[in-house]
Structure formats: C-alpha cells, structure tokens
Amino acid sequence: MKALVPVKRVIDYNVKPRVKADGSGVDLSNVKMSMNPFDEIAVEEAIRLKEAGKVEEIIAVSVGPAKAQETLRTALAMGADSAILIETDAEVEPLAVAKILKAVAAEVEPGIVILGKQAIDDDSNQTGQMLAALMDLPQGTFASKVEIDGDSVNVTREVDGGLETVKLTLPAIVTTDLRLNEPRYASLPNIMKAKKKPLDMKSPADYGVDIAPRLKTTNVSEPPVRQAGVKVADVDELVAKLKAMGVA
Amino acid sequence: MKTLVWVEHDNSNMADATLAAVTAASKLGEVHLLVAGSGCRAVAEQAAAVAGVGKVHLADDAAYAHALAENVAPLVVNLMGHHDAFVCPATTTGKNVAPRVAALLDVMQISDILSVEGEKTFTRPIYAGNAIATVESTDAKLVVTVRGTAFDKAEATGGSAAIEDVASTGDAGKSSFVGAEIAKSERPELTSAKIIVSGGRALKDSETFESVIMPLADKLGAGVGASRAAVDAGYVPNDYQVGQTGKIVAPEVYIAIGISGAIQHLAGMKDSKTIIAINKDEDAPIFQVADIGLVADLYKVVPELTEKL
C-alpha cells in the first residue's frame, strides 16, 4: 500500500520568533526555515514501514509557497519516492489543508496517511483529525508506536495519563508524537538522488478547494515578558525565601 | 449563545480540566455539558453540581467508554444542531476529538484559547507561546479548545442542572480500544499541582532522577515534571513532560532542576507564579525567566535542600 505524508515548511525550531512591531504577525524574512519536526518524524515512520515491507510507496505532499519544494526535497532525500507541492503564498488554515489533502488522497489512494501532530508555527494540532473526519477514516493521534498488522494498524498514543493503544481499520490517519522515532539525516548521495525524483506542482484550484480563511487574525503581540529575578548564594538563602513564600 | 462543554472524565470522576473550560464557556453564554462515556452516570451527577451549568447531556454507551473520536464526534455533531459553540478542555482527549467535530461541522477550530475577548474573538498562543494571536471566527458555529491554566476553575458545587439522556450514535466500527498504561501515582497531577519539581537531562538516568528529584517532591507534596530531554532519554515516562507539546502547567511554584530552559520547555511552564531554577550553568536560559536562581551543582544542593526544608 501507499503512504501519504504531508509536510510543512516552518520556522526552524532553534530560531526564536520575532513579533512584528505593527502587530501583523511574526517576522519570517531572513529566518531559517525547516521541515516541521513532527513531519520529519512522519516521513521517518513511513520510511521504516517501507523498509519493513508494510508500505510500497511514499508520497510526500506540501501545501505552501514555492520554497516548500526544498522541504519536499528533504523528504525525498530521506526516502520518499515522489512529491506533490500545492503551491500557494496564502496562509492556509488546517481545515483548508485537510480539504486539499482529502482531494490528493482521492487520487493517490493511500493505505495510511502519516502527519505531524502539530506544526510548531501555529501550534494548531488539527489537520490530521480534520482529514480523518473529512475522509470518514479512523485516527490514531499523538502516536508513539505504529504497528501494521494485515488490514488494521495498532497505534500507541501518548495521552495525558500515560499511553493508550487503539486498533484502527485501514486506511487510517496517524499523527506523530515526539517519541515515535528519531528521524534520519539524508546522506549526500541521497540528497543528489532526490533531485531526480518526481515533484509535481499543483495549485489549490486544481483540487477545487476554497482556501479562504475562516479566522481573522487581528493582532499578534509579544507575550508578557518575565523579568529575571534574583540569584541566591546557597541553599540556606533559598530555604529562607521558600519559607517566606509559605512553601514548606 | 448556547455552549456545549466536553466533560473530561474516566467514567467515574470528572477531571479538573473541565472546570476551566466551563469558565471559558460561561463567558460566551449558556453552559451545557456533555458527558459521553460508559457507566458514567456518577460523572453526570458531578457535572450537574458544577456552578452555573444549565443542563447536562448524558450519552452512556459502551461505544463511548474510551472517548474514541470516531464514535463521539457524530454524537457531538448531532448535539451541535442546537448549540452554537463546542468547548473542549485542551487535554489529549479534547485535542483528539474537537478537530474531528470541527471538520464535520465545516468550522475552523480555535485551539488552546487563553482568553475570550468577544463573542467570536479569542487570544491563543502561537510559536510555542512566543507570540499571542488575537483571532476572530467568521464561522456560523464555534469550536474551541481551552488552555486549562489560563482560566479559573468554575466552582465544582452549588449547581443543580438537569441531566438529560442522549441517544447513542453507536459504534462507527472503525476503531477499538486495545489497552492503556496509565501511571498510578500518589503525587498531585501535574496540571493541578500547586508545586512542581521538574528535572532535566542533567539527572543522567532514571535511578538518579528518582533519587534526587522524588525526595524533594515528596517533602513538598509536589507533582513531578520533566523536560523533553529527560523524557526522550527515558529517565521518566512521557506523561511527565512539560512543554510546548507536553503538558502546560502554571503552579504556584515551579522548581526546575538541571533544566537549561529550551524555548519549547519554557512554553509549558513560564506562566508559573514563581519559578525557581537550580543549574550549574549560570548562562542557562532558564535563569532569564526564574524568580529565584541558584547556580550550583544539583547533586550537592538538591539533597541539602530536601534535608533543610
């Protein structure tokens, strides 16, 4: 079966975002961009399923600007077989992304779709669940283990109290949590090979999806800044402070 | 506006996260609660006692025992025929269910709200809390998840709402519950603990984490958290993780031990009232947000602190 892996180009996780002075958003000019870390885990999981003989073909897909081709090339260098970019400079909300992905899935007919559980820019944590709803498929979110067994998949999920395992019929939607795997680095030969792998360019209109936003962002501001406090010299001083606060 | 609030529970007890969601919903309008579970009438009775609640919808069916999104989403969608907003605590259950409901309603969800600014306007954190966005929905109905630390908890008693049974939408036949490993602990739960002692990568291994962090936590009656690095390294299980993608906490006192203070960790704890950091690296970013810092070797000072408290 095929695996479809959506990936998003986001601000690199090591970069501290700067809020624009006019409150219109976060300044992304001249900022290092990378593949969303949870999506890297999704790509890696698809590759491992392929290596285990559970998946035959991996298609990476992204919705975003022309530069998201770089993100897709990274997925191809890691081991995806082909890629599709649905190009748009607009900011596309999770609901619209899910609608586009549903249309892509109708063509690709994947047995499993593996997505990152959330993107580290908008922190929405919605796209996978929305895609599952629109496709009327089961969802295994926040996965820390994925085991395909015949026509079903067991997904172990990271939940507030610990871990939970659910069994889903295939096709299914899986979203990745941090500890599912450790993504590989693409080797230089694979980066070279990835340049020759197919990358299709499409637009949201090709899939007939209206991407007009439903939410209006009226302001983006800095959070209240915490001031650094005092340093204490030793444990006795710390104990005195804690006692003064009524702790212990 | 009529709101429908998802009640977080384990079929016996209502979780505290529900109460913060009730407070958020009450800023929008009338508050109805939904208890979906199996053999969960006791939860509905607790829900009915929450102050300010108008009605409790009880959907009691084996299909809802584990809140599988495939089974509960159609139930919520049905109820949303006569409610204007679906309000979920931003727990792993809420995060799993709410977007499925939103997509079925063709609504763009607003995740992890920090405040209610108007009928359809909310603030929410983006970029790991490094920016706060004010967003306004243009959809006919609302679906929001609520950050528990951002809202006061509604009073758990004083209400006397009617409990109304809701017909089950049954089992969607797509998913089933296999099992769970839910940690049992005598310590306070992280999201409601007044004091949290948290350990980082500097703790070296699970034995060291246990021998250094736990005695201090026990002495203080504190919950125990950890940085992503400590969880990734296997010192403690995943449910200890505090951060952007782990638990968001805001206790009275947060004691960070051997935690450098990566952006994604700060995102999960920087709303704590008082932050205390113990780290041997005086340049560690954690000191930029700490109210009280102690630059020292944790192996020396944490046992000493435990003893002297």
Coordinates of C-alpha atoms in Angstrom, one line a residue:
Chain A
M1 CA 0.0 0.0 0.0
K2 CA 1.0 3.6 -0.4
A3 CA 1.8 6.1 2.4
L4 CA 0.9 9.7 2.0
V5 CA 3.0 12.1 4.2
P6 CA 2.1 15.8 4.4
V7 CA 4.9 18.0 5.4
K8 CA 5.0 21.7 6.3
R9 CA 7.8 24.3 5.9
V10 CA 8.0 26.2 9.1
I11 CA 10.5 28.4 11.1
D12 CA 13.4 26.3 12.2
Y13 CA 12.8 25.1 15.8
N14 CA 16.0 26.6 17.0
V15 CA 15.1 30.1 15.9
K16 CA 13.4 32.5 18.4
P17 CA 10.5 34.1 16.5
R18 CA 10.3 37.9 16.4
V19 CA 6.9 39.6 16.5
K20 CA 6.5 42.4 14.0
A21 CA 6.2 45.8 15.6
D22 CA 2.9 46.6 13.8
G23 CA 1.2 43.5 15.3
S24 CA 0.6 41.9 11.9
G25 CA 2.4 38.7 12.6
V26 CA 5.8 37.1 13.1
D27 CA 8.7 38.3 11.0
L28 CA 9.8 35.4 8.8
S29 CA 12.1 37.4 6.5
N30 CA 15.7 36.1 6.6
V31 CA 14.8 33.4 9.1
K32 CA 16.0 29.9 8.7
M33 CA 13.1 27.6 7.7
S34 CA 13.0 23.8 8.0
M35 CA 10.6 20.9 7.9
N36 CA 8.3 20.9 10.8
P37 CA 9.9 18.5 13.3
F38 CA 6.8 16.3 13.8
D39 CA 6.6 16.0 10.0
E40 CA 10.2 14.7 9.9
I41 CA 9.1 12.0 12.3
A42 CA 6.2 11.2 10.0
V43 CA 8.5 10.9 7.0
E44 CA 10.8 8.7 9.0
E45 CA 7.9 6.4 10.1
A46 CA 6.7 6.0 6.5
I47 CA 10.3 5.0 5.5
R48 CA 10.5 2.5 8.3
L49 CA 7.2 1.0 7.3
K50 CA 8.5 0.7 3.8
E51 CA 11.8 -0.9 5.0
A52 CA 9.6 -3.4 7.0
G53 CA 7.7 -4.3 3.8
K54 CA 4.4 -2.8 5.0
V55 CA 4.4 0.1 2.6
E56 CA 5.4 0.0 -1.1
E57 CA 5.5 3.7 -2.0
I58 CA 5.8 7.0 -0.1
I59 CA 4.3 10.2 -1.5
A60 CA 5.2 13.4 0.3
V61 CA 2.9 16.4 -0.1
S62 CA 3.1 20.0 1.0
V63 CA 0.8 23.0 0.8
G64 CA 2.7 26.2 0.8
P65 CA 5.0 28.6 -1.1
A66 CA 7.3 27.7 -3.9
K67 CA 10.1 27.4 -1.4
A68 CA 8.4 24.4 0.2
Q69 CA 9.9 22.5 -2.7
E70 CA 13.1 22.4 -0.5
T71 CA 11.1 20.8 2.3
L72 CA 9.8 18.2 -0.1
R73 CA 13.3 17.6 -1.5
T74 CA 14.3 16.9 2.1
A75 CA 11.6 14.3 2.4
L76 CA 12.7 12.8 -0.9
A77 CA 16.3 12.7 0.3
M78 CA 15.2 11.0 3.4
G79 CA 13.5 8.3 1.4
A80 CA 10.1 9.4 0.0
D81 CA 9.5 8.3 -3.6
S82 CA 7.7 11.2 -5.1
A83 CA 6.3 14.6 -4.0
I84 CA 3.5 17.0 -4.7
L85 CA 3.5 20.7 -3.9
I86 CA 0.2 22.5 -3.9
E87 CA 1.6 25.9 -4.3
T88 CA 0.1 29.0 -2.7
D89 CA 1.5 32.1 -1.0
A90 CA -1.6 32.4 1.1
E91 CA -1.7 31.3 4.7
V92 CA -3.7 28.1 4.6
E93 CA -5.6 27.1 7.7
P94 CA -5.8 23.5 8.9
L95 CA -9.4 23.0 7.6
A96 CA -8.4 24.0 4.1
V97 CA -5.2 22.0 4.2
A98 CA -7.3 19.0 5.2
K99 CA -9.7 19.6 2.3
I100 CA -6.8 19.7 -0.1
L101 CA -5.2 16.6 1.4
K102 CA -8.5 14.8 1.0
A103 CA -8.5 15.6 -2.7
V104 CA -4.9 14.5 -3.0
A105 CA -5.7 11.3 -1.2
A106 CA -8.6 10.6 -3.6
E107 CA -6.0 10.4 -6.4
V108 CA -3.2 8.7 -4.5
E109 CA -5.4 6.2 -2.6
P110 CA -3.0 5.8 0.3
G111 CA -3.5 2.9 2.8
I112 CA -2.1 5.2 5.5
V113 CA -1.6 8.9 5.9
I114 CA 1.0 9.9 8.5
L115 CA 1.1 13.6 9.6
G116 CA 2.9 15.5 12.3
K117 CA 0.6 16.1 15.3
Q118 CA 1.1 19.8 15.1
A119 CA 3.1 22.4 13.3
I120 CA 5.4 24.4 15.5
D121 CA 4.4 27.8 14.0
D122 CA 0.6 27.9 14.5
D123 CA 0.5 25.1 17.1
S124 CA -3.0 24.2 15.9
N125 CA -2.9 20.4 16.2
Q126 CA -5.9 19.9 13.9
T127 CA -5.0 18.8 10.4
G128 CA -4.8 15.1 10.9
Q129 CA -8.0 14.9 12.9
M130 CA -9.8 17.0 10.3
L131 CA -8.5 14.9 7.4
A132 CA -9.8 11.8 9.2
A133 CA -13.2 13.4 9.7
L134 CA -13.5 14.5 6.1
M135 CA -12.4 11.1 4.7
D136 CA -14.5 9.3 7.3
L137 CA -11.4 7.3 8.4
P138 CA -10.2 6.3 11.9
Q139 CA -7.5 8.4 13.5
G140 CA -4.5 7.5 15.7
T141 CA -3.3 10.7 17.1
F142 CA -0.1 11.5 19.1
A143 CA 1.5 8.2 18.1
S144 CA 4.5 6.7 19.9
K145 CA 4.2 3.3 18.2
V146 CA 2.7 2.2 14.9
E147 CA 2.2 -1.5 14.1
I148 CA 0.5 -2.5 10.8
D149 CA -1.0 -6.0 11.0
G150 CA -2.8 -7.1 7.9
D151 CA -5.8 -4.8 7.3
S152 CA -5.5 -2.9 10.6
V153 CA -3.0 -0.8 12.5
N154 CA -2.3 -0.7 16.2
V155 CA -1.4 2.8 17.3
T156 CA 0.0 3.5 20.8
R157 CA -0.8 7.1 21.7
E158 CA 0.8 9.5 24.2
V159 CA -2.1 10.7 26.3
D160 CA -2.3 12.8 29.5
G161 CA -2.2 9.9 31.8
G162 CA 0.4 7.8 30.0
L163 CA -0.1 5.6 27.0
E164 CA -3.1 4.2 25.2
T165 CA -3.3 1.7 22.3
V166 CA -6.1 1.7 19.8
K167 CA -6.7 -0.6 16.8
L168 CA -7.8 1.1 13.6
T169 CA -9.1 -0.4 10.4
L170 CA -7.0 0.6 7.3
P171 CA -6.9 3.0 5.6
A172 CA -6.2 5.2 8.6
I173 CA -4.8 8.5 9.6
V174 CA -1.9 8.6 12.1
T175 CA -0.3 11.7 13.7
T176 CA 3.1 11.5 15.2
D177 CA 4.3 12.4 18.6
L178 CA 7.9 13.1 19.6
R179 CA 9.0 9.6 20.6
L180 CA 7.7 7.7 17.7
N181 CA 11.2 7.5 16.2
E182 CA 14.4 9.5 15.6
P183 CA 14.4 10.9 12.0
R184 CA 17.5 10.0 9.9
Y185 CA 19.7 12.6 8.3
A186 CA 19.7 12.5 4.5
S187 CA 23.1 11.3 3.1
L188 CA 24.8 13.3 0.4
P189 CA 24.3 10.7 -2.3
N190 CA 20.6 10.6 -1.3
I191 CA 20.3 14.3 -1.5
M192 CA 21.7 14.1 -5.0
K193 CA 19.3 11.3 -6.0
A194 CA 16.4 13.3 -4.5
K195 CA 16.9 16.0 -7.1
K196 CA 15.9 13.5 -9.8
K197 CA 12.8 12.2 -8.0
P198 CA 9.4 13.5 -9.4
L199 CA 8.0 16.6 -7.8
D200 CA 4.6 17.6 -9.2
M201 CA 3.5 21.2 -8.9
K202 CA -0.3 21.9 -8.4
S203 CA -2.5 24.7 -7.0
P204 CA -5.4 24.6 -4.6
A205 CA -7.7 25.5 -7.6
D206 CA -6.6 22.2 -9.3
Y207 CA -8.4 20.4 -6.5
G208 CA -11.3 22.8 -6.4
V209 CA -10.7 23.7 -2.8
D210 CA -11.6 27.1 -1.4
I211 CA -8.8 28.2 0.9
A212 CA -10.3 31.5 2.0
P213 CA -9.5 31.8 5.8
R214 CA -12.3 31.4 8.3
L215 CA -10.3 33.1 11.1
K216 CA -9.3 36.7 11.0
T217 CA -6.1 37.4 12.9
T218 CA -6.5 40.9 14.1
N219 CA -3.3 41.2 16.2
V220 CA -0.1 39.3 17.0
S221 CA 1.7 40.5 20.1
E222 CA 4.6 39.6 22.3
P223 CA 3.6 37.6 25.4
P224 CA 4.1 39.4 28.8
V225 CA 7.9 39.3 29.5
R226 CA 9.0 37.7 32.7
Q227 CA 11.7 39.6 34.4
A228 CA 14.7 37.6 35.6
G229 CA 14.7 37.6 39.4
V230 CA 17.4 37.2 42.0
K231 CA 20.2 34.7 42.4
V232 CA 20.7 33.2 45.8
A233 CA 24.1 32.3 47.0
D234 CA 23.4 29.0 48.7
V235 CA 20.7 26.6 49.9
D236 CA 20.1 28.3 53.2
E237 CA 19.2 31.5 51.4
L238 CA 16.9 29.5 49.1
V239 CA 15.2 27.8 52.0
A240 CA 14.7 31.2 53.7
K241 CA 13.0 32.5 50.5
L242 CA 10.8 29.4 50.2
K243 CA 9.7 29.7 53.8
A244 CA 9.0 33.4 53.3
M245 CA 6.7 32.4 50.4
G246 CA 4.9 29.9 52.6
V247 CA 6.4 26.8 50.9
A248 CA 7.5 24.2 53.4
Chain B
M1 CA -25.1 31.8 22.8
K2 CA -25.6 28.2 23.8
T3 CA -22.3 26.3 24.5
L4 CA -21.7 22.6 24.8
V5 CA -18.7 21.8 27.0
W6 CA -16.9 18.4 26.8
V7 CA -16.6 16.8 30.2
E8 CA -13.2 15.2 30.7
H9 CA -13.5 12.1 32.8
D10 CA -12.6 8.4 33.4
N11 CA -16.2 7.2 33.6
S12 CA -16.0 7.6 37.4
N13 CA -14.7 11.1 38.1
M14 CA -14.9 14.4 36.3
A15 CA -11.4 15.9 35.7
D16 CA -10.5 19.4 36.8
A17 CA -9.7 20.5 33.3
T18 CA -13.5 20.5 32.7
L19 CA -13.9 23.4 35.2
A20 CA -11.6 25.8 33.4
A21 CA -13.5 25.0 30.1
V22 CA -16.8 25.8 31.9
T23 CA -15.4 29.2 32.9
A24 CA -14.4 29.9 29.4
A25 CA -17.8 28.8 28.0
S26 CA -19.6 30.9 30.6
K27 CA -18.0 34.0 29.0
L28 CA -19.7 33.1 25.8
G29 CA -23.2 32.3 27.0
E30 CA -25.3 29.5 28.4
V31 CA -23.3 26.4 29.5
H32 CA -24.5 22.9 28.8
L33 CA -22.2 19.9 29.5
L34 CA -21.8 16.7 27.6
V35 CA -20.8 13.5 29.5
A36 CA -20.1 10.8 27.0
G37 CA -18.9 7.5 28.4
S38 CA -19.9 4.1 29.6
G39 CA -21.5 3.6 33.0
C40 CA -20.8 7.2 33.7
R41 CA -23.9 8.5 35.5
A42 CA -21.8 9.4 38.5
V43 CA -19.8 11.8 36.3
A44 CA -23.0 13.3 35.0
E45 CA -24.1 13.9 38.7
Q46 CA -20.8 15.6 39.4
A47 CA -21.2 17.7 36.2
A48 CA -24.7 18.7 37.2
A49 CA -23.3 20.1 40.5
V50 CA -20.9 22.5 38.8
A51 CA -22.0 26.1 39.4
G52 CA -23.6 27.9 36.5
V53 CA -24.4 24.8 34.4
G54 CA -27.8 24.9 32.6
K55 CA -28.1 21.2 31.5
V56 CA -26.0 18.0 31.4
H57 CA -26.4 15.8 28.4
L58 CA -25.5 12.2 29.2
A59 CA -24.6 9.7 26.5
D60 CA -24.0 6.4 28.2
D61 CA -22.9 3.7 25.8
A62 CA -20.1 1.1 25.6
A63 CA -19.1 2.8 22.3
Y64 CA -18.1 5.9 24.3
A65 CA -16.1 4.2 27.1
H66 CA -12.8 5.4 25.8
A67 CA -13.8 8.5 24.0
L68 CA -12.8 7.2 20.6
A69 CA -13.0 10.2 18.3
E70 CA -14.7 8.1 15.6
N71 CA -17.6 7.3 17.9
V72 CA -18.0 10.5 19.9
A73 CA -17.6 13.0 17.0
P74 CA -21.0 12.1 15.4
L75 CA -22.7 12.4 18.8
V76 CA -21.3 15.9 19.3
V77 CA -22.2 16.9 15.8
N78 CA -25.8 15.9 16.5
L79 CA -25.9 17.9 19.7
M80 CA -24.4 20.9 17.8
G81 CA -27.7 21.1 15.9
H82 CA -28.9 23.1 18.9
H83 CA -25.7 24.6 20.3
D84 CA -23.6 27.4 19.0
A85 CA -20.2 26.6 20.4
F86 CA -18.4 23.3 21.2
V87 CA -15.9 24.0 24.0
C88 CA -13.3 21.4 24.9
P89 CA -10.5 21.3 27.5
A90 CA -7.2 21.2 25.7
T91 CA -6.4 17.7 27.1
T92 CA -5.2 14.9 24.8
T93 CA -8.9 13.8 24.6
G94 CA -10.1 17.3 23.7
K95 CA -7.3 17.8 21.2
N96 CA -8.2 14.4 19.6
V97 CA -12.0 14.9 19.4
A98 CA -12.5 18.7 18.8
P99 CA -10.9 19.0 15.3
R100 CA -12.8 16.0 14.1
V101 CA -16.0 17.7 15.2
A102 CA -14.9 21.0 13.7
A103 CA -14.2 19.4 10.3
L104 CA -17.6 17.6 10.3
L105 CA -19.3 21.0 11.0
D106 CA -17.1 22.7 8.4
V107 CA -15.7 25.0 11.1
M108 CA -12.2 26.2 11.6
Q109 CA -11.3 25.3 15.2
I110 CA -9.6 27.8 17.5
S111 CA -7.0 25.9 19.6
D112 CA -5.8 26.4 23.1
I113 CA -7.5 29.7 23.9
L114 CA -6.0 31.9 26.6
S115 CA -8.9 34.4 26.8
V116 CA -12.3 35.3 25.5
E117 CA -12.2 38.8 24.0
G118 CA -15.7 38.9 22.4
E119 CA -18.5 36.7 21.1
K120 CA -16.2 35.2 18.4
T121 CA -12.8 36.7 19.4
F122 CA -10.1 34.9 21.4
T123 CA -6.4 35.0 22.1
R124 CA -4.3 32.0 21.6
P125 CA -0.5 31.2 21.8
I126 CA 1.4 30.6 18.6
Y127 CA 5.1 29.8 18.0
A128 CA 5.4 27.9 21.4
G129 CA 3.9 30.9 23.2
N130 CA 6.5 33.3 21.8
A131 CA 3.6 35.2 20.3
I132 CA 0.0 35.7 21.2
A133 CA -2.5 36.0 18.3
T134 CA -6.0 37.6 18.6
V135 CA -8.3 35.7 16.2
E136 CA -11.9 36.2 15.3
S137 CA -14.0 33.5 13.8
T138 CA -16.2 34.1 10.8
D139 CA -17.9 30.6 11.0
A140 CA -21.5 30.2 12.0
K141 CA -20.6 27.9 14.9
L142 CA -17.5 27.9 17.2
V143 CA -15.2 25.0 18.1
V144 CA -12.6 25.9 20.7
T145 CA -10.2 24.1 23.0
V146 CA -9.3 25.8 26.2
R147 CA -5.9 26.1 27.9
G148 CA -6.7 25.0 31.5
T149 CA -4.1 27.2 33.1
A150 CA -5.5 30.4 31.5
F151 CA -8.9 30.2 33.2
D152 CA -10.0 30.0 36.8
K153 CA -11.8 26.8 37.7
A154 CA -15.6 27.0 38.0
E155 CA -17.0 26.0 41.4
A156 CA -17.5 22.3 41.4
T157 CA -20.5 22.6 43.7
G158 CA -23.6 24.8 44.0
G159 CA -25.2 23.9 40.7
S160 CA -28.2 21.6 40.2
A161 CA -28.5 21.1 36.5
A162 CA -31.0 18.6 35.0
I163 CA -29.5 15.5 33.5
E164 CA -30.9 14.6 30.1
D165 CA -30.2 11.3 28.4
V166 CA -29.0 11.5 24.8
A167 CA -29.5 8.7 22.3
S168 CA -26.3 6.9 21.3
T169 CA -24.9 7.3 17.8
G170 CA -23.4 3.8 18.2
D171 CA -20.0 2.4 17.3
A172 CA -18.6 3.6 14.0
G173 CA -16.9 0.3 13.6
K174 CA -13.5 1.9 12.6
S175 CA -11.6 1.8 15.8
S176 CA -11.4 -0.1 19.1
F177 CA -9.6 0.3 22.4
V178 CA -6.8 -2.2 23.0
G179 CA -5.3 -1.2 26.3
A180 CA -3.7 1.5 28.3
E181 CA -0.7 2.0 30.5
I182 CA -1.9 4.8 32.8
A183 CA 0.6 5.6 35.5
K184 CA -0.8 5.4 39.1
S185 CA 0.8 8.0 41.3
E186 CA 0.1 9.3 44.8
R187 CA 1.6 12.6 43.8
P188 CA -0.5 15.5 42.6
E189 CA -1.4 15.6 39.0
L190 CA 0.8 18.0 37.0
T191 CA -1.9 20.2 35.6
S192 CA -3.4 20.9 39.0
A193 CA -0.4 20.7 41.3
K194 CA 0.4 23.7 43.5
I195 CA 4.1 22.9 43.4
I196 CA 6.0 21.1 40.7
V197 CA 9.5 19.8 40.9
S198 CA 10.9 19.2 37.4
G199 CA 14.1 17.5 36.3
G200 CA 16.1 17.8 33.1
R201 CA 18.8 16.0 31.2
A202 CA 21.4 16.7 33.9
L203 CA 19.8 14.0 36.0
K204 CA 21.8 11.4 34.0
D205 CA 19.5 8.4 34.3
S206 CA 16.2 7.2 35.7
E207 CA 17.8 6.0 39.0
T208 CA 19.4 9.4 39.6
F209 CA 16.1 11.2 38.7
E210 CA 14.3 9.0 41.2
S211 CA 16.9 9.5 44.0
V212 CA 17.4 13.3 43.5
I213 CA 14.0 14.6 42.4
M214 CA 11.5 12.4 44.1
P215 CA 12.6 13.0 47.8
L216 CA 12.3 16.8 47.2
A217 CA 8.9 16.4 45.6
D218 CA 7.7 14.2 48.4
K219 CA 8.9 16.6 51.0
L220 CA 7.0 19.4 49.3
G221 CA 3.9 17.4 48.3
A222 CA 4.7 18.4 44.8
G223 CA 3.9 17.0 41.3
V224 CA 6.9 15.8 39.3
G225 CA 7.6 17.0 35.8
A226 CA 10.5 16.7 33.3
S227 CA 12.0 18.4 30.3
R228 CA 11.6 16.8 26.9
A229 CA 15.3 15.8 27.0
A230 CA 14.8 13.9 30.2
V231 CA 11.8 12.1 28.7
D232 CA 13.5 11.4 25.4
A233 CA 16.4 9.9 27.3
G234 CA 14.0 7.6 29.1
Y235 CA 14.5 8.9 32.7
V236 CA 10.7 9.2 33.2
P237 CA 7.6 8.3 31.1
N238 CA 6.0 10.7 28.6
D239 CA 3.3 11.9 30.9
Y240 CA 5.9 13.8 32.9
Q241 CA 6.8 16.1 30.0
V242 CA 6.2 19.8 30.5
G243 CA 6.5 21.9 27.3
Q244 CA 5.0 23.2 24.1
T245 CA 3.9 19.7 23.1
G246 CA 3.7 18.1 26.5
K247 CA 1.7 19.5 29.5
I248 CA 1.1 23.2 30.0
V249 CA 1.4 23.9 33.7
A250 CA 1.1 27.0 35.9
P251 CA 1.6 26.1 39.5
E252 CA 2.3 28.5 42.4
V253 CA 5.9 27.3 42.5
Y254 CA 7.9 25.6 39.7
I255 CA 11.3 24.2 40.6
A256 CA 13.4 23.5 37.6
I257 CA 16.4 21.3 38.4
G258 CA 19.1 20.7 35.8
I259 CA 16.9 22.1 33.1
S260 CA 18.6 24.5 30.7
G261 CA 15.3 26.2 29.5
A262 CA 14.8 25.4 25.8
I263 CA 12.1 27.5 24.2
Q264 CA 9.7 24.6 24.0
H265 CA 10.1 23.8 27.7
L266 CA 9.6 27.5 28.7
A267 CA 6.4 27.4 26.6
G268 CA 5.0 24.9 29.1
M269 CA 5.8 26.5 32.4
K270 CA 6.5 30.2 32.1
D271 CA 3.1 31.2 33.4
S272 CA 4.0 29.6 36.8
K273 CA 3.7 32.1 39.6
T274 CA 7.2 31.6 41.0
I275 CA 9.9 29.9 39.1
I276 CA 13.0 28.6 40.9
A277 CA 15.9 27.3 38.9
I278 CA 18.8 25.2 40.0
N279 CA 21.5 24.8 37.4
K280 CA 25.3 24.7 37.4
D281 CA 25.5 26.7 34.1
E282 CA 24.9 30.4 35.1
D283 CA 24.2 31.2 31.5
A284 CA 21.4 28.7 31.1
P285 CA 18.3 30.4 29.6
I286 CA 16.1 29.1 32.5
F287 CA 17.7 31.9 34.7
Q288 CA 16.1 34.5 32.4
V289 CA 12.7 33.6 33.5
A290 CA 13.5 32.4 37.0
D291 CA 12.4 34.5 40.0
I292 CA 15.0 32.8 42.2
G293 CA 18.1 31.2 40.8
L294 CA 20.8 29.0 42.4
V295 CA 23.9 28.4 40.4
A296 CA 25.2 25.2 41.8
D297 CA 25.8 21.5 41.3
L298 CA 22.4 19.9 41.7
Y299 CA 23.8 16.7 43.2
K300 CA 25.2 18.7 46.1
V301 CA 22.4 21.2 46.6
V302 CA 19.2 19.3 45.9
P303 CA 19.7 16.7 48.7
E304 CA 20.7 19.6 51.0
L305 CA 17.6 21.5 50.1
T306 CA 15.5 18.4 50.7
E307 CA 17.0 18.0 54.1
K308 CA 16.7 21.6 55.2
L309 CA 13.1 22.1 54.2

